[in-house]
């Protein structure tokens, strides 16, 4: 194709106009079916994506970028075309996996660089620059990404990656542009990442140094220093916040992900079964209560999940770090729980867990959720090729029971440990076990359920009670809205040991009080606890078994299971009659040998054989997923 028209100074010249039309045809033909292409006018410089009609208008109004002679962004190979060629070699691999993904990623990050085009230009240059002279398979950016993916997938350290880069750089031709250090690779890739904030926090969890407190040198509550005393201006504690708004925008800039984010409206099968939160009464209630929010099917409904973990493994038994993860319920059940679609929003460093003071750290996240509910933010939808106002809401939280207490502000210990029944206590205290037991759970069954009339299988009584009245969110909020406390580990709040100990910051969300289910329990945690108790009881593991003299004494106090009551021998020893679950040593060996012989596909679970200790007849190191497999 003759390209002499590119140097024409007058955009209205007929030869220039004909050349522009030929370029548009070429770009559309080799654009991989995209609805938007890069605009090569002198105003856009291939930074911005436009529709073919808009590109035609731009090129007719302003001149074609004279430096853009090899149309690599429109389907042409770099090294086979020069100005004046009569034939154009279309790069066959332009729309295949690696190159296509790289261009798609650059398209996604493009919006973030509108105010800093020079940084984006540097990124583009790295995506175009061959790894070495004559290399057609890799550019500098694609090579770094490929190697860094290996680092991430194999869990390599920065030192390991340094060695790999040095070896590869030495093996490649001398003119290669591969970085030799991990720092250089990270610096290049960081341009494609999303922003994050490091917010200093009081070491006693009293406050964050943000907004009006940003310039303070010490905590306004406990006067603790902002910095470590012996290490200069190193902060005593840091909260990492990963702003959610740019992270909500990113999936909509990807055509495939933008389409998936409306699954709940476009593709969900309404068959009356509860398979996804979109099938729940709460989802439908939100649609009716907030029609403006429900009208836009792209508005996000998210779950918040958090729990503590020890990042140092066995090296430190006390350190506790708390990540806060967001899960997008707009996606289908097969996708919403995939790691790819989970979003890390907060990382709360230890060494102590935040506990009741977690509200202090949730503040920046809650502020963004308020803004996303009240005003929203403009987002470009790549699938529908339009801009819209995105809003988002927190649908519920997911956590284990102790974290339930931290997030809800309710005391989940003691006599009134149930956050739904509250003061309507449905149990009693067991002296032997030293615990409260809730044995009136049959009241939640229908009035004519046959379990209500069974005595021996339960607590020796028939159950005719009525289920307790569950307070609505509005009623709970009216009850706790005036609770005032001062956060921080050093400040003692003189509140009741039962019931609510704070008004959680989540109640500041305008819709929170109207939700039916605000907090959900993590089934995997509960399943692990049940599995540990079953294994501990079957194998009679000390400290984990739910059988023993104290437990049998409780049965005697309750007047049930008389065949299991402790028998006093003439010798003065106490005899525990065997129960149906009591295993002899031979049976325990058979059980452990059976588990040790289990073979499962790779990735299905841990190697069960390595968890079985045949000497002590115990199962050691069971993870939540291993317990799930055993329970199945």
PDB file of C-alpha atoms in Angstrom, residues 357-515:
ATOM      1  CA  UNK A 357     -10.977  -2.429  66.841  1.00  0.00           C
ATOM      2  CA  UNK A 358     -11.282  -3.671  63.258  1.00  0.00           C
ATOM      3  CA  UNK A 359     -13.668  -0.755  62.578  1.00  0.00           C
ATOM      4  CA  UNK A 360     -10.672   1.599  62.726  1.00  0.00           C
ATOM      5  CA  UNK A 361      -9.113  -0.186  59.755  1.00  0.00           C
ATOM      6  CA  UNK A 362     -12.347  -0.550  57.793  1.00  0.00           C
ATOM      7  CA  UNK A 363     -12.816   3.249  57.683  1.00  0.00           C
ATOM      8  CA  UNK A 364     -11.259   3.951  54.218  1.00  0.00           C
ATOM      9  CA  UNK A 365     -13.118   1.001  52.701  1.00  0.00           C
ATOM     10  CA  UNK A 366     -16.459   2.061  54.205  1.00  0.00           C
ATOM     11  CA  UNK A 367     -15.923   5.643  52.962  1.00  0.00           C
ATOM     12  CA  UNK A 368     -15.500   4.373  49.403  1.00  0.00           C
ATOM     13  CA  UNK A 369     -18.579   2.152  49.715  1.00  0.00           C
ATOM     14  CA  UNK A 370     -20.616   5.162  50.845  1.00  0.00           C
ATOM     15  CA  UNK A 371     -19.483   7.162  47.838  1.00  0.00           C
ATOM     16  CA  UNK A 372     -20.204   4.262  45.478  1.00  0.00           C
ATOM     17  CA  UNK A 373     -23.732   3.975  46.884  1.00  0.00           C
ATOM     18  CA  UNK A 374     -24.638   7.655  46.970  1.00  0.00           C
ATOM     19  CA  UNK A 375     -23.035   9.094  43.807  1.00  0.00           C
ATOM     20  CA  UNK A 376     -21.286   6.285  41.954  1.00  0.00           C
ATOM     21  CA  UNK A 377     -18.399   6.663  39.535  1.00  0.00           C
ATOM     22  CA  UNK A 378     -18.157   6.898  35.751  1.00  0.00           C
ATOM     23  CA  UNK A 379     -16.912   3.653  34.152  1.00  0.00           C
ATOM     24  CA  UNK A 380     -16.392   2.595  30.528  1.00  0.00           C
ATOM     25  CA  UNK A 381     -17.995  -0.730  29.585  1.00  0.00           C
ATOM     26  CA  UNK A 382     -15.809  -2.323  26.885  1.00  0.00           C
ATOM     27  CA  UNK A 383     -18.392  -5.017  26.080  1.00  0.00           C
ATOM     28  CA  UNK A 384     -21.231  -2.573  25.359  1.00  0.00           C
ATOM     29  CA  UNK A 385     -18.891   0.187  24.220  1.00  0.00           C
ATOM     30  CA  UNK A 386     -20.444   2.859  26.430  1.00  0.00           C
ATOM     31  CA  UNK A 387     -19.858   4.795  29.618  1.00  0.00           C
ATOM     32  CA  UNK A 388     -22.182   4.400  32.608  1.00  0.00           C
ATOM     33  CA  UNK A 389     -22.414   5.367  36.281  1.00  0.00           C
ATOM     34  CA  UNK A 390     -21.301   2.420  38.424  1.00  0.00           C
ATOM     35  CA  UNK A 391     -22.637   1.956  41.944  1.00  0.00           C
ATOM     36  CA  UNK A 392     -21.838  -0.781  44.444  1.00  0.00           C
ATOM     37  CA  UNK A 393     -23.124  -2.147  47.733  1.00  0.00           C
ATOM     38  CA  UNK A 394     -21.940  -4.523  50.439  1.00  0.00           C
ATOM     39  CA  UNK A 395     -24.337  -7.471  50.340  1.00  0.00           C
ATOM     40  CA  UNK A 396     -23.050  -9.353  53.406  1.00  0.00           C
ATOM     41  CA  UNK A 397     -19.913 -10.450  55.250  1.00  0.00           C
ATOM     42  CA  UNK A 398     -18.407 -13.953  55.449  1.00  0.00           C
ATOM     43  CA  UNK A 399     -16.258 -15.040  58.392  1.00  0.00           C
ATOM     44  CA  UNK A 400     -15.837 -17.557  61.200  1.00  0.00           C
ATOM     45  CA  UNK A 401     -17.728 -17.084  64.470  1.00  0.00           C
ATOM     46  CA  UNK A 402     -15.071 -15.087  66.414  1.00  0.00           C
ATOM     47  CA  UNK A 403     -14.635 -12.713  63.461  1.00  0.00           C
ATOM     48  CA  UNK A 404     -18.450 -12.487  63.307  1.00  0.00           C
ATOM     49  CA  UNK A 405     -18.265 -10.868  66.744  1.00  0.00           C
ATOM     50  CA  UNK A 406     -15.526  -8.463  65.634  1.00  0.00           C
ATOM     51  CA  UNK A 407     -17.426  -7.268  62.562  1.00  0.00           C
ATOM     52  CA  UNK A 408     -20.930  -7.182  64.043  1.00  0.00           C
ATOM     53  CA  UNK A 409     -19.922  -5.834  67.451  1.00  0.00           C
ATOM     54  CA  UNK A 410     -21.807  -8.615  69.253  1.00  0.00           C
ATOM     55  CA  UNK A 411     -20.260 -10.704  72.048  1.00  0.00           C
ATOM     56  CA  UNK A 412     -20.234 -14.270  70.727  1.00  0.00           C
ATOM     57  CA  UNK A 413     -19.270 -15.869  74.054  1.00  0.00           C
ATOM     58  CA  UNK A 414     -21.157 -16.763  77.182  1.00  0.00           C
ATOM     59  CA  UNK A 415     -24.821 -17.258  77.930  1.00  0.00           C
ATOM     60  CA  UNK A 416     -26.218 -15.031  75.167  1.00  0.00           C
ATOM     61  CA  UNK A 417     -23.675 -15.992  72.506  1.00  0.00           C
ATOM     62  CA  UNK A 418     -26.169 -16.268  69.643  1.00  0.00           C
ATOM     63  CA  UNK A 419     -26.354 -12.920  67.782  1.00  0.00           C
ATOM     64  CA  UNK A 420     -29.863 -13.765  66.531  1.00  0.00           C
ATOM     65  CA  UNK A 421     -31.529 -15.082  69.685  1.00  0.00           C
ATOM     66  CA  UNK A 422     -29.605 -12.597  71.871  1.00  0.00           C
ATOM     67  CA  UNK A 423     -31.087 -12.550  75.406  1.00  0.00           C
ATOM     68  CA  UNK A 424     -33.627 -15.270  74.563  1.00  0.00           C
ATOM     69  CA  UNK A 425     -31.372 -17.965  76.051  1.00  0.00           C
ATOM     70  CA  UNK A 426     -32.271 -21.492  74.900  1.00  0.00           C
ATOM     71  CA  UNK A 427     -29.823 -23.614  76.882  1.00  0.00           C
ATOM     72  CA  UNK A 428     -28.044 -24.158  80.184  1.00  0.00           C
ATOM     73  CA  UNK A 429     -24.619 -24.455  81.773  1.00  0.00           C
ATOM     74  CA  UNK A 430     -22.748 -27.768  82.024  1.00  0.00           C
ATOM     75  CA  UNK A 431     -20.510 -27.940  85.086  1.00  0.00           C
ATOM     76  CA  UNK A 432     -18.460 -30.871  83.850  1.00  0.00           C
ATOM     77  CA  UNK A 433     -17.628 -29.469  80.424  1.00  0.00           C
ATOM     78  CA  UNK A 434     -17.514 -25.890  81.668  1.00  0.00           C
ATOM     79  CA  UNK A 435     -19.614 -24.702  78.739  1.00  0.00           C
ATOM     80  CA  UNK A 436     -23.026 -23.399  77.830  1.00  0.00           C
ATOM     81  CA  UNK A 437     -24.992 -25.910  75.793  1.00  0.00           C
ATOM     82  CA  UNK A 438     -27.873 -24.942  73.501  1.00  0.00           C
ATOM     83  CA  UNK A 439     -30.064 -28.034  73.324  1.00  0.00           C
ATOM     84  CA  UNK A 440     -33.373 -26.387  72.407  1.00  0.00           C
ATOM     85  CA  UNK A 441     -32.512 -26.067  68.735  1.00  0.00           C
ATOM     86  CA  UNK A 442     -35.585 -28.104  67.731  1.00  0.00           C
ATOM     87  CA  UNK A 443     -37.744 -25.008  68.307  1.00  0.00           C
ATOM     88  CA  UNK A 444     -36.656 -23.847  64.845  1.00  0.00           C
ATOM     89  CA  UNK A 445     -38.362 -26.851  63.219  1.00  0.00           C
ATOM     90  CA  UNK A 446     -41.962 -26.757  62.056  1.00  0.00           C
ATOM     91  CA  UNK A 447     -44.551 -27.430  64.765  1.00  0.00           C
ATOM     92  CA  UNK A 448     -45.426 -30.898  63.416  1.00  0.00           C
ATOM     93  CA  UNK A 449     -41.871 -32.074  62.729  1.00  0.00           C
ATOM     94  CA  UNK A 450     -41.284 -35.592  64.089  1.00  0.00           C
ATOM     95  CA  UNK A 451     -37.960 -34.607  65.678  1.00  0.00           C
ATOM     96  CA  UNK A 452     -39.887 -32.499  68.198  1.00  0.00           C
ATOM     97  CA  UNK A 453     -41.435 -35.656  69.690  1.00  0.00           C
ATOM     98  CA  UNK A 454     -38.216 -37.689  69.936  1.00  0.00           C
ATOM     99  CA  UNK A 455     -36.824 -37.924  73.478  1.00  0.00           C
ATOM    100  CA  UNK A 456     -33.997 -40.454  73.540  1.00  0.00           C
ATOM    101  CA  UNK A 457     -32.206 -39.094  70.475  1.00  0.00           C
ATOM    102  CA  UNK A 458     -31.980 -35.609  72.002  1.00  0.00           C
ATOM    103  CA  UNK A 459     -32.201 -34.264  75.562  1.00  0.00           C
ATOM    104  CA  UNK A 460     -34.764 -36.701  76.956  1.00  0.00           C
ATOM    105  CA  UNK A 461     -37.672 -34.299  76.462  1.00  0.00           C
ATOM    106  CA  UNK A 462     -40.192 -33.457  73.813  1.00  0.00           C
ATOM    107  CA  UNK A 463     -39.915 -29.947  72.414  1.00  0.00           C
ATOM    108  CA  UNK A 464     -43.061 -27.804  72.207  1.00  0.00           C
ATOM    109  CA  UNK A 465     -41.444 -24.368  72.473  1.00  0.00           C
ATOM    110  CA  UNK A 466     -41.708 -21.614  69.897  1.00  0.00           C
ATOM    111  CA  UNK A 467     -38.776 -20.230  68.011  1.00  0.00           C
ATOM    112  CA  UNK A 468     -37.451 -16.925  69.393  1.00  0.00           C
ATOM    113  CA  UNK A 469     -38.345 -13.707  67.628  1.00  0.00           C
ATOM    114  CA  UNK A 470     -35.457 -12.531  65.465  1.00  0.00           C
ATOM    115  CA  UNK A 471     -34.968  -8.769  65.518  1.00  0.00           C
ATOM    116  CA  UNK A 472     -34.893  -6.983  62.158  1.00  0.00           C
ATOM    117  CA  UNK A 473     -31.929  -4.870  61.141  1.00  0.00           C
ATOM    118  CA  UNK A 474     -33.893  -1.681  61.803  1.00  0.00           C
ATOM    119  CA  UNK A 475     -34.746  -2.874  65.339  1.00  0.00           C
ATOM    120  CA  UNK A 476     -31.130  -3.819  66.038  1.00  0.00           C
ATOM    121  CA  UNK A 477     -29.897  -0.448  64.808  1.00  0.00           C
ATOM    122  CA  UNK A 478     -32.359   1.426  67.037  1.00  0.00           C
ATOM    123  CA  UNK A 479     -31.096  -0.613  69.980  1.00  0.00           C
ATOM    124  CA  UNK A 480     -27.363   0.005  69.452  1.00  0.00           C
ATOM    125  CA  UNK A 481     -27.106   3.324  67.592  1.00  0.00           C
ATOM    126  CA  UNK A 482     -26.273   5.289  70.755  1.00  0.00           C
ATOM    127  CA  UNK A 483     -23.451   3.012  71.938  1.00  0.00           C
ATOM    128  CA  UNK A 484     -20.295   5.125  72.126  1.00  0.00           C
ATOM    129  CA  UNK A 485     -16.867   3.589  72.667  1.00  0.00           C
ATOM    130  CA  UNK A 486     -13.249   4.610  72.252  1.00  0.00           C
ATOM    131  CA  UNK A 487     -11.253   2.214  70.109  1.00  0.00           C
ATOM    132  CA  UNK A 488      -7.822   1.001  71.133  1.00  0.00           C
ATOM    133  CA  UNK A 489      -6.180  -1.813  73.064  1.00  0.00           C
ATOM    134  CA  UNK A 490      -5.249   0.452  75.980  1.00  0.00           C
ATOM    135  CA  UNK A 491      -8.690   1.975  76.437  1.00  0.00           C
ATOM    136  CA  UNK A 492     -11.118   0.015  78.576  1.00  0.00           C
ATOM    137  CA  UNK A 493     -14.802   0.356  77.699  1.00  0.00           C
ATOM    138  CA  UNK A 494     -17.138  -0.423  80.593  1.00  0.00           C
ATOM    139  CA  UNK A 495     -19.877  -2.205  78.705  1.00  0.00           C
ATOM    140  CA  UNK A 496     -21.958  -5.284  79.386  1.00  0.00           C
ATOM    141  CA  UNK A 497     -20.170  -8.597  78.913  1.00  0.00           C
ATOM    142  CA  UNK A 498     -23.167  -9.821  76.943  1.00  0.00           C
ATOM    143  CA  UNK A 499     -24.863  -8.437  73.851  1.00  0.00           C
ATOM    144  CA  UNK A 500     -23.523  -5.635  71.681  1.00  0.00           C
ATOM    145  CA  UNK A 501     -20.265  -3.982  72.699  1.00  0.00           C
ATOM    146  CA  UNK A 502     -20.202  -1.392  69.886  1.00  0.00           C
ATOM    147  CA  UNK A 503     -22.186   0.036  66.995  1.00  0.00           C
ATOM    148  CA  UNK A 504     -20.210  -1.376  64.075  1.00  0.00           C
ATOM    149  CA  UNK A 505     -19.041   1.017  61.373  1.00  0.00           C
ATOM    150  CA  UNK A 506     -20.942  -1.119  58.876  1.00  0.00           C
ATOM    151  CA  UNK A 507     -24.174   0.400  60.225  1.00  0.00           C
ATOM    152  CA  UNK A 508     -23.102   3.730  58.691  1.00  0.00           C
ATOM    153  CA  UNK A 509     -23.867   2.271  55.255  1.00  0.00           C
ATOM    154  CA  UNK A 510     -27.346   3.631  54.352  1.00  0.00           C
ATOM    155  CA  UNK A 511     -28.747   0.235  53.334  1.00  0.00           C
ATOM    156  CA  UNK A 512     -27.162  -1.990  56.011  1.00  0.00           C
ATOM    157  CA  UNK A 513     -30.090  -1.887  58.451  1.00  0.00           C
ATOM    158  CA  UNK A 514     -32.505  -3.128  55.767  1.00  0.00           C
ATOM    159  CA  UNK A 515     -30.632  -6.347  54.939  1.00  0.00           C
TER     160      UNK A 515
END
